[in-house]
Amino acid sequence: DSMISVRCVASELAKVRGSCRLAAANMCKELKTKMLRLVPPSSNGPTINAEDRTGTDGDEVLKCTVKALQDGHIVAVPTDTIYGLACLAQNSEAVRKIYAVKGRNGQKPLAICVREIQDIYKYCKVEVKKELLGDLLPGPVTLVFKRSEALNPALNPFTSLVGVRIPNHGFMRRLCQMCEEPLALTSANVSSHTSTVEVHEFQELWPHLAVVVDGGPIGDQSRLGSTVVDLSVCNKYRIIRPGCALSVTLDVLERKYGLSEDLGEE
């Protein structure tokens, strides 16, 4: 009898363990967070030709990420500086969600990310020569302009300006191309925490994301993010964040185009 009861207990335990495993699997299923590897771990991270190296797998990662964005979800993506969180800039609910995921102050603006320089003219009122844009982009620089009426009014409704990026990263540029609209982009970390250069560093955010694109460790380990420069005033510039490309940016703005620093004088 004792042998039978031991067997019964063992059988019940196995059932409980099985149902726990099933529950855990269902929870994962509900969250539907997809971890997608973009490049082999042996790679040194993205280069200008990253889009040439993504191959079939890269195309699958792109399709999956585009679908998640179009369904109104938040995704994590590699850029040329740090990991970012992205959503469709024209989707107001997704924009609200990205603030909630980060715990970000609602008065802090989000930048937008586009594929090519021509796209900037649709969403921004540009006061500088097109050649200047070409000298700084694509690259680790965010340019701030007056926003145009085409941009979602629910994105940064508290300011008439918007920062725009074209990362020097093939995957990101193809992502914008496939979405056919700008992405709202912010760093992949809890607000006020350190910027991240590997996906495991923002693991606590994974459950809130539909897709996490693992592009491997990002080459620039400075964690400074892009240099942010306000070009909304004609012939002037104002550095909002020094970032990782300050000296190169200043060289272009001052030496090549003769812009002077806006010191806020009347």
Short mmCIF file of C-alpha atoms in Angstrom, two decimals, residues 6 11 30 34-35 39 52 55 70 89 154 176 209 221 225 264:
data_model
loop_
_atom_site.label_atom_id
_atom_site.label_comp_id
_atom_site.label_asym_id
_atom_site.label_seq_id
_atom_site.Cartn_x
_atom_site.Cartn_y
_atom_site.Cartn_z
CA VAL A 6 4.29 6.86 -3.00
CA SER A 11 2.36 11.03 -10.11
CA GLU A 30 1.13 35.86 -23.70
CA LYS A 34 10.71 37.61 -29.51
CA MET A 35 14.50 37.59 -29.15
CA VAL A 39 24.42 39.20 -36.68
CA ASP A 52 24.62 43.59 -46.94
CA GLY A 55 21.12 38.00 -45.52
CA GLN A 70 2.84 48.22 -37.34
CA ALA A 89 6.13 58.01 -34.38
CA ALA A 154 0.77 63.85 -30.08
CA CYS A 176 12.59 52.89 -41.55
CA LEU A 209 8.73 44.64 -25.65
CA GLN A 221 31.54 51.52 -25.82
CA GLY A 225 24.69 58.42 -27.31
CA GLY A 264 20.72 82.77 -26.11
#
